[in-house]
XYZ file of C-alpha atoms in Angstrom:
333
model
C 130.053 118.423 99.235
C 129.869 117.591 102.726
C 126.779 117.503 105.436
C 125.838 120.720 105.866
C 127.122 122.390 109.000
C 125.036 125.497 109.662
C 122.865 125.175 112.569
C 120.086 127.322 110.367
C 119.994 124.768 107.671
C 119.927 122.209 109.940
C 117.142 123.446 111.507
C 114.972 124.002 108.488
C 116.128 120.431 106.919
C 115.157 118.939 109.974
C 111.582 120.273 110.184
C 111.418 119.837 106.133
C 112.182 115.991 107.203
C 109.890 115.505 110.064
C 107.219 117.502 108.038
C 107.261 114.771 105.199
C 108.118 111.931 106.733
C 104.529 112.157 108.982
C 102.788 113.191 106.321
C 104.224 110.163 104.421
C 103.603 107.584 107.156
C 100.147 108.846 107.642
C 98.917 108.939 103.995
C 95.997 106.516 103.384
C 96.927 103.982 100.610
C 93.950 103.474 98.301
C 96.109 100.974 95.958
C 96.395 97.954 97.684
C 95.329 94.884 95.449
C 91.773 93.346 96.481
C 91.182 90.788 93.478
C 91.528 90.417 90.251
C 89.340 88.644 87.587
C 90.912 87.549 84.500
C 89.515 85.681 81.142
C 91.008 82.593 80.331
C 90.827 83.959 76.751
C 93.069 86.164 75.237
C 93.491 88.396 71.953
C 93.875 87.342 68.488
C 94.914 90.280 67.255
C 97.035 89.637 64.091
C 96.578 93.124 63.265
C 96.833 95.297 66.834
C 93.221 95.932 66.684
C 92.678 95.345 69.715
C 96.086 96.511 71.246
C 94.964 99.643 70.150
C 91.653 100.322 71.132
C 92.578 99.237 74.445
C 95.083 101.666 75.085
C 93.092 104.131 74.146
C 90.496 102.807 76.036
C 92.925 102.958 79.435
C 94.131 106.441 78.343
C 90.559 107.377 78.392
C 89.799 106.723 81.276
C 92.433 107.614 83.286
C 92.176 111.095 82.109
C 88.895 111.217 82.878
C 89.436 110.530 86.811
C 90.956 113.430 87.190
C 87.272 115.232 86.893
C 84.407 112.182 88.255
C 84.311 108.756 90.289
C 82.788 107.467 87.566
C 83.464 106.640 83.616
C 82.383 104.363 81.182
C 83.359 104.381 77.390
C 83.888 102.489 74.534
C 86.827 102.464 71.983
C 87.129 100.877 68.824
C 84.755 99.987 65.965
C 82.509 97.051 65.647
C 84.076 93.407 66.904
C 87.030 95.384 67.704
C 85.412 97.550 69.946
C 86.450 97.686 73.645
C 83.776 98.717 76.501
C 85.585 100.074 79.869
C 84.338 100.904 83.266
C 86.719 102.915 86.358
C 85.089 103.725 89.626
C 86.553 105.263 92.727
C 85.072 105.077 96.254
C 83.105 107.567 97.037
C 84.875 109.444 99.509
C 88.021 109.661 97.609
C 89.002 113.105 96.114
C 89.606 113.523 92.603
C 93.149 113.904 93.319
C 92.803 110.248 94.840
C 91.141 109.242 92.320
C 93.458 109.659 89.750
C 96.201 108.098 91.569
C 94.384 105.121 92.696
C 93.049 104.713 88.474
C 95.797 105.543 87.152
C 97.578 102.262 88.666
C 95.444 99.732 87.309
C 96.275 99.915 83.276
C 99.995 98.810 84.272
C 98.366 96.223 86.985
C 95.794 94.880 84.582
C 98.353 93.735 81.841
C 101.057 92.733 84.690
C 97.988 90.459 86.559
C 95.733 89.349 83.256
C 98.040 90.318 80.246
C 95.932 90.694 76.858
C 92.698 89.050 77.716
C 89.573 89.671 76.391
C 88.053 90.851 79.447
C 89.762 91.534 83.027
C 88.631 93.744 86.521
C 91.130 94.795 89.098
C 90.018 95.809 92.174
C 92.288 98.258 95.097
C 90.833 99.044 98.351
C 90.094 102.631 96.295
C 89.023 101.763 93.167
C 88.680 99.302 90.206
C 88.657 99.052 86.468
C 86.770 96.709 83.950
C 86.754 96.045 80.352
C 85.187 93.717 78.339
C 85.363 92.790 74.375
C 81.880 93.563 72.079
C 80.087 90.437 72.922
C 81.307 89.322 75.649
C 79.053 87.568 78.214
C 77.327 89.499 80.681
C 76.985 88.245 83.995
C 73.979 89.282 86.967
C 74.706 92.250 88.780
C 74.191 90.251 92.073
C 76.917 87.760 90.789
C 79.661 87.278 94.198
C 83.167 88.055 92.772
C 84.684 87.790 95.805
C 84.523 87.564 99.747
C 86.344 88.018 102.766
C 85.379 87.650 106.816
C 87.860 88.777 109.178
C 89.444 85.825 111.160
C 88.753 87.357 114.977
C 84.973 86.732 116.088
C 83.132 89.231 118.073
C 83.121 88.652 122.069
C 79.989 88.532 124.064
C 76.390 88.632 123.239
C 74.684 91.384 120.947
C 77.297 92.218 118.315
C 75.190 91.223 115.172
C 72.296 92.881 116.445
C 74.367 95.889 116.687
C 75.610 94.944 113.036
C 72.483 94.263 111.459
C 71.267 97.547 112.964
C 74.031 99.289 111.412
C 73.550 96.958 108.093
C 69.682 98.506 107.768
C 71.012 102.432 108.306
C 73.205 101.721 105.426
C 71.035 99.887 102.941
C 68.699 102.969 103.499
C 71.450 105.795 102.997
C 73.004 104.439 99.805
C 69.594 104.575 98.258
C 68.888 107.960 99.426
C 72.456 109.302 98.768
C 72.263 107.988 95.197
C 74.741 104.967 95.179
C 77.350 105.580 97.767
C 77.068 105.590 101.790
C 79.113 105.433 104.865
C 78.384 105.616 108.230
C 79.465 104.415 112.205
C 76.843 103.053 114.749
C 77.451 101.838 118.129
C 81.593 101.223 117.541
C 80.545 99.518 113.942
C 81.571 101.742 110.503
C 79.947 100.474 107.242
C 80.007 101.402 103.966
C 77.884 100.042 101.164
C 78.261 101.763 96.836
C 76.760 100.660 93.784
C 78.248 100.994 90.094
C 77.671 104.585 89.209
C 74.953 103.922 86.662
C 72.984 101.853 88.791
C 69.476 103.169 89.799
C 68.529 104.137 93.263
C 66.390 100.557 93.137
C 68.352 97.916 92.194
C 71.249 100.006 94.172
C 69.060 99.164 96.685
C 68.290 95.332 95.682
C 72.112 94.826 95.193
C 73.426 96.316 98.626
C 70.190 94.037 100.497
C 72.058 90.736 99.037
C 75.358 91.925 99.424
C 74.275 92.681 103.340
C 72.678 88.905 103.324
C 75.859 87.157 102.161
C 77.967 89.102 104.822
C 75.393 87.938 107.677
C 75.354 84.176 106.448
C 78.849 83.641 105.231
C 80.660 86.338 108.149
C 78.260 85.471 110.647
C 79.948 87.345 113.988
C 83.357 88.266 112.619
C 83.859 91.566 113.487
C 85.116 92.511 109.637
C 84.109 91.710 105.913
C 84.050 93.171 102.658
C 81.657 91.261 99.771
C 81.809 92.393 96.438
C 79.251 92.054 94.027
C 79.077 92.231 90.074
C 77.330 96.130 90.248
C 77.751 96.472 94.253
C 80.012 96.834 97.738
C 79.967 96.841 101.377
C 82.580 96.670 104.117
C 82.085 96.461 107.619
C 84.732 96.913 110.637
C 83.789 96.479 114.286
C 85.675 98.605 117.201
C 85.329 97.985 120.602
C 87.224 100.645 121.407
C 85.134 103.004 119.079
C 85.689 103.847 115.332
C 89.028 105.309 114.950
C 88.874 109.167 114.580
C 88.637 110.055 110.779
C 86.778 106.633 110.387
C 87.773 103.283 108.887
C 91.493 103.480 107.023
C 91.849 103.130 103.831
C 91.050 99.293 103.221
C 87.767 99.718 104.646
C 86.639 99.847 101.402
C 87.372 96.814 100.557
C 90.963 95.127 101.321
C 91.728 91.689 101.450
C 91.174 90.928 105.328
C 90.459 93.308 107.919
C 90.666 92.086 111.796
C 90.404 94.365 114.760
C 93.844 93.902 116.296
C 95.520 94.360 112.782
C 93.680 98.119 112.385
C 94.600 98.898 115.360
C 98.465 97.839 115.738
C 98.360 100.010 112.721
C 97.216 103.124 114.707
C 99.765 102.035 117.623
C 102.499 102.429 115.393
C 101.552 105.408 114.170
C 101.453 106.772 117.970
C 104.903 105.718 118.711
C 106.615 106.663 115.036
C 104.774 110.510 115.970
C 106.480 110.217 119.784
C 109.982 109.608 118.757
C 109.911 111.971 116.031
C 108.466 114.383 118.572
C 111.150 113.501 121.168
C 113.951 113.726 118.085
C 112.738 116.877 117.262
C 112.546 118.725 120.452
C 116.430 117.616 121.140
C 117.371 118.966 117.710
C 115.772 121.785 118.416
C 118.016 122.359 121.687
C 121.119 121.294 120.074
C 120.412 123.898 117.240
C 119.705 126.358 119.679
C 122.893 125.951 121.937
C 124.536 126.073 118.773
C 123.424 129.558 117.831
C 123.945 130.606 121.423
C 127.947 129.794 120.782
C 128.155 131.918 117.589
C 126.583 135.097 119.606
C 128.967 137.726 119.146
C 128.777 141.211 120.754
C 129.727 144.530 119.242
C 131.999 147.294 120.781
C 129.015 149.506 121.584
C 127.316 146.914 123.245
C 124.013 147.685 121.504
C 123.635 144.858 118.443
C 123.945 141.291 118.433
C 124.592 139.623 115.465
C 124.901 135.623 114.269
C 127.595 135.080 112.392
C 126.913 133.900 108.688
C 123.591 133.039 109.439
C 121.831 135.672 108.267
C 120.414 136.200 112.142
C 120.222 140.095 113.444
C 119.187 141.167 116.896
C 118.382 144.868 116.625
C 117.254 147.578 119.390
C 113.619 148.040 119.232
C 113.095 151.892 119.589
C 109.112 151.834 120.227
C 108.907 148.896 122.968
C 112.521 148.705 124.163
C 114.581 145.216 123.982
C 115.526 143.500 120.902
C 114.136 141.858 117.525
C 115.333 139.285 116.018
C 115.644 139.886 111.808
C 116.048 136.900 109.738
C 117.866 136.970 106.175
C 118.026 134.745 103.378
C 121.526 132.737 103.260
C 123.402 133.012 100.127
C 124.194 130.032 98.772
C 127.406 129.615 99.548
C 126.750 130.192 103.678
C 124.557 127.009 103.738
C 127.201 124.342 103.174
């Protein structure tokens, strides 16, 4: 079967093509790995106990992200009973959700393998689970850090930060756990673990906002992560982005200014070339069909050959109209 030839299909492939490939380049990723924390223990489990319950325990909850942000369960029976956690940023759809969740079962055995506790963390989501009795650490314990490497320019940027730092350690109380919002070319985003109360949401988010001031001091990008608690920050000079932050505001590895935003450049010129492509195609198709115009003896219908194309008088108006047909399937190759 060769290339198909028909100027028709062409067309339609063409736009099909275009169509998906922008929708593809411009699809926020929500799975890019963060960090992982891994036990140095690991299962005895002479008798798949454990195996068990926690692949139930990962079934569970990855069905249950289809439906809410936020799940915690336990599987098993007594010492062989599993506790699990998932939680999804808060401005992720369900449908995001689930894809983001439904990542980390695979991730958590390929990073940790059978230990008897483990948390992997994407920019859209993470997963815990921890053995009955396992130690439990403060909700304000640091599990990991990152300041961007560029520093702000020029005087006034962690006022400006700070500023924004106070609107968001007042919104994630009042929004219940999960808050996001731009000031002066800054966008920050602060969540707590979904069954945290508004208070120590509140309590976790203030020393999650101290450690970024301290430890970031006037790089212009940071994410700390807490035991029950996020925030992110991102500094534009240019302004926040349209849409907001991308997808690893909420947490990637390293954020930077100039890295964002060579992002969003190459976006711009990927969008002009397939524009440019397009519109030649689009002329090329068109001369195409212009060559297969045929005329009939009475001078009054104009037909495409084999495409399935039919100019027709129009009695009301006067001038022609252009019917389209479906191909059969043997006109298309």
């Amino acid at each position: 079967m060769g290339f198909p030839k028909k100027p028709l299909f062409l067309l339609l492939f063409f736009i099909f093509f275009t169509t998906h490939f922008s929708k593809s380049s411009s699809s926020p990723d929500y799975t890019t790995l963060v960090y992982k924390g891994c036990s140095k223990e690991t299962f005895t489990d002479p008798n798949g106990a454990y195996s068990q319950s926690l692949s139930a325990l990962f079934g569970s909850l990855v069905s249950q992200s289809t439906k809410t942000r936020f799940f915690k369960t336990t599987t098993g029976n007594g010492q062989n009973s599993i506790t699990g956690i998932f939680q999804c940023r808060g401005d992720l759809t369900n449908s995001d959700c689930y894809s983001c969740v439904s990542k980390l079962p695979v991730l958590s055995d390929k990073l940790c393998g059978k230990t008897i506790s483990a948390r992997v963390q994407l920019s859209g989501c993470y997963m815990l689970y921890e053995v009955a009795g396992f130690p439990q650490v403060s909700g304000m314990q640091i599990l990991f850090k990152t300041c961007g490497t560029t520093n702000a320019a020029g005087r006034g940027f962690e006022e400006r930060r700070d500023t924004a730092f106070s609107v968001m350690e007042n919104g994630v109380v009042s929004n219940h756990g999960f808050y996001v919002t731009t000031y002066q070319s800054l966008y920050v985003m602060g969540q707590c673990e979904g069954d945290v109360g508004d208070s120590d949401c509140g309590e976790c988010v203030k020393s999650a906002v101290q450690r970024a001031q301290v430890e970031c001091g006037s790089s212009i990008s940071g994410q700390i992560y807490l035991h029950k608690c996020f925030i992110s920050f991102s500094y534009y000079p240019n302004g926040v982005p349209k849409g907001g932050h991308s997808s690893s505001g909420g947490g990637s590895s390293s954020s930077s200014y100039s890295s964002s935003f060579s992002g969003q450049n190459t976006g711009k010129t990927v969008a002009i070339i397939l524009g440019g492509i397009a519109a030649v195609a689009f002329l090329v198709i068109c001369l195409l069909f212009a060559r297969n115009l045929v005329k009939k003896r009475d001078g009054r219908l104009l037909t495409v050959e084999e495409y399935g194309l039919l100019w027709r008088p129009n009695s009301s108006r006067g001038g022609l109209i252009l019917d389209i047909y479906l191909l059969a399937e043997r006109d298309l190759w």
